[in-house]
């Protein structure tokens, strides 16, 4: 849409509003109330539709789906982490220290 078309349409609409308000003063007020009622009705319906959805359905749609190879991927990832820790003596020493602290806190 061109800007000139928008401006001309706005001017025609404003002129029609002024004409209607002089000819029938209650018509503009009635149209405003009708538009306001329509907007509030649409808003009310959309809010009630959103609220009527079950939270359980939403949660099931958003939850990640588990695949059969998840355990294998996890095992491979932990094996890779263990190989990295074992390759660096300083890192291995730090990991052993953390394991010792955590096992002392668990008991």
Tab-separated table of C-alpha atoms in Angstrom:
chain	number	residue	atom	x	y	z
A	1	UNK	CA	0.000	0.000	0.000
A	2	UNK	CA	1.299	3.409	-0.891
A	3	UNK	CA	1.518	6.162	1.681
A	4	UNK	CA	-0.619	8.456	-0.456
A	5	UNK	CA	-3.422	5.871	-0.574
A	6	UNK	CA	-3.244	5.524	3.208
A	7	UNK	CA	-3.421	9.292	3.711
A	8	UNK	CA	-6.325	9.743	1.270
A	9	UNK	CA	-8.216	6.888	2.952
A	10	UNK	CA	-7.605	8.460	6.347
A	11	UNK	CA	-8.898	11.819	5.145
A	12	UNK	CA	-12.007	10.238	3.603
A	13	UNK	CA	-12.653	8.332	6.826
A	14	UNK	CA	-12.239	11.474	8.933
A	15	UNK	CA	-14.585	13.406	6.640
A	16	UNK	CA	-17.180	10.631	6.824
A	17	UNK	CA	-16.938	10.624	10.624
A	18	UNK	CA	-17.453	14.391	10.827
A	19	UNK	CA	-20.409	14.173	8.405
A	20	UNK	CA	-22.035	11.326	10.365
A	21	UNK	CA	-21.470	13.032	13.711
A	22	UNK	CA	-23.254	16.157	12.499
A	23	UNK	CA	-26.067	14.305	10.771
A	24	UNK	CA	-26.661	11.623	13.452
A	25	UNK	CA	-24.697	12.351	16.665
A	26	UNK	CA	-25.525	8.987	18.277
A	27	UNK	CA	-24.294	6.915	15.308
A	28	UNK	CA	-20.603	7.569	15.937
A	29	UNK	CA	-20.992	6.777	19.627
A	30	UNK	CA	-22.898	3.600	18.778
A	31	UNK	CA	-20.208	2.519	16.290
A	32	UNK	CA	-17.489	3.123	18.860
A	33	UNK	CA	-19.287	1.045	21.475
A	34	UNK	CA	-19.991	-1.714	18.946
A	35	UNK	CA	-16.311	-1.859	17.967
A	36	UNK	CA	-15.273	-1.876	21.625
A	37	UNK	CA	-17.695	-4.728	22.397
A	38	UNK	CA	-16.422	-6.682	19.406
A	39	UNK	CA	-12.790	-6.298	20.462
A	40	UNK	CA	-13.494	-7.298	24.066
A	41	UNK	CA	-15.492	-10.312	22.873
A	42	UNK	CA	-12.623	-11.479	20.667
A	43	UNK	CA	-10.140	-10.976	23.503
A	44	UNK	CA	-12.374	-12.849	25.964
A	45	UNK	CA	-12.789	-15.782	23.563
A	46	UNK	CA	-9.075	-16.029	22.857
A	47	UNK	CA	-8.194	-15.948	26.557
A	48	UNK	CA	-10.786	-18.611	27.363
A	49	UNK	CA	-9.471	-20.787	24.541
A	50	UNK	CA	-5.930	-20.483	25.843
A	51	UNK	CA	-7.028	-21.219	29.405
A	52	UNK	CA	-9.096	-24.231	28.364
A	53	UNK	CA	-6.077	-26.083	27.036
A	54	UNK	CA	-4.867	-28.713	29.388
A	55	UNK	CA	-1.477	-28.110	30.940
A	56	UNK	CA	-0.824	-31.807	30.667
A	57	UNK	CA	-1.331	-31.728	26.904
A	58	UNK	CA	1.012	-28.769	26.582
A	59	UNK	CA	3.662	-30.454	28.714
A	60	UNK	CA	3.462	-33.671	26.712
A	61	UNK	CA	3.842	-31.766	23.468
A	62	UNK	CA	6.859	-29.832	24.744
A	63	UNK	CA	8.663	-32.685	26.500
A	64	UNK	CA	11.565	-34.238	24.640
A	65	UNK	CA	10.913	-37.605	23.081
A	66	UNK	CA	13.294	-40.369	24.123
A	67	UNK	CA	14.780	-42.549	21.455
A	68	UNK	CA	16.027	-46.100	21.815
A	69	UNK	CA	19.677	-45.158	21.357
A	70	UNK	CA	19.763	-42.608	24.183
A	71	UNK	CA	21.464	-45.023	26.588
A	72	UNK	CA	24.121	-45.894	24.015
A	73	UNK	CA	24.817	-42.228	23.313
A	74	UNK	CA	25.043	-41.485	27.026
A	75	UNK	CA	27.429	-44.368	27.593
A	76	UNK	CA	29.624	-43.213	24.720
A	77	UNK	CA	29.663	-39.664	26.082
A	78	UNK	CA	30.697	-40.823	29.574
A	79	UNK	CA	33.407	-43.002	28.037
A	80	UNK	CA	34.732	-40.004	26.164
A	81	UNK	CA	34.736	-37.912	29.350
A	82	UNK	CA	36.601	-40.667	31.207
A	83	UNK	CA	39.210	-40.864	28.427
A	84	UNK	CA	39.757	-37.095	28.609
A	85	UNK	CA	40.126	-37.185	32.394
A	86	UNK	CA	42.537	-40.140	32.255
A	87	UNK	CA	44.710	-38.435	29.621
A	88	UNK	CA	45.597	-35.503	31.898
A	89	UNK	CA	47.201	-36.382	35.291
A	90	UNK	CA	46.381	-32.994	36.844
A	91	UNK	CA	42.741	-33.267	35.754
A	92	UNK	CA	42.558	-36.839	37.051
A	93	UNK	CA	43.913	-35.717	40.437
A	94	UNK	CA	41.288	-32.936	40.606
A	95	UNK	CA	38.496	-35.348	39.623
A	96	UNK	CA	39.557	-37.815	42.346
A	97	UNK	CA	39.554	-34.967	44.865
A	98	UNK	CA	35.997	-33.959	43.851
A	99	UNK	CA	34.805	-37.598	44.061
A	100	UNK	CA	36.328	-37.943	47.526
A	101	UNK	CA	34.641	-34.757	48.735
A	102	UNK	CA	31.285	-35.746	47.331
A	103	UNK	CA	31.407	-39.225	48.843
A	104	UNK	CA	32.313	-37.692	52.234
A	105	UNK	CA	29.301	-35.380	52.022
A	106	UNK	CA	26.952	-38.196	51.012
A	107	UNK	CA	27.606	-40.164	54.207
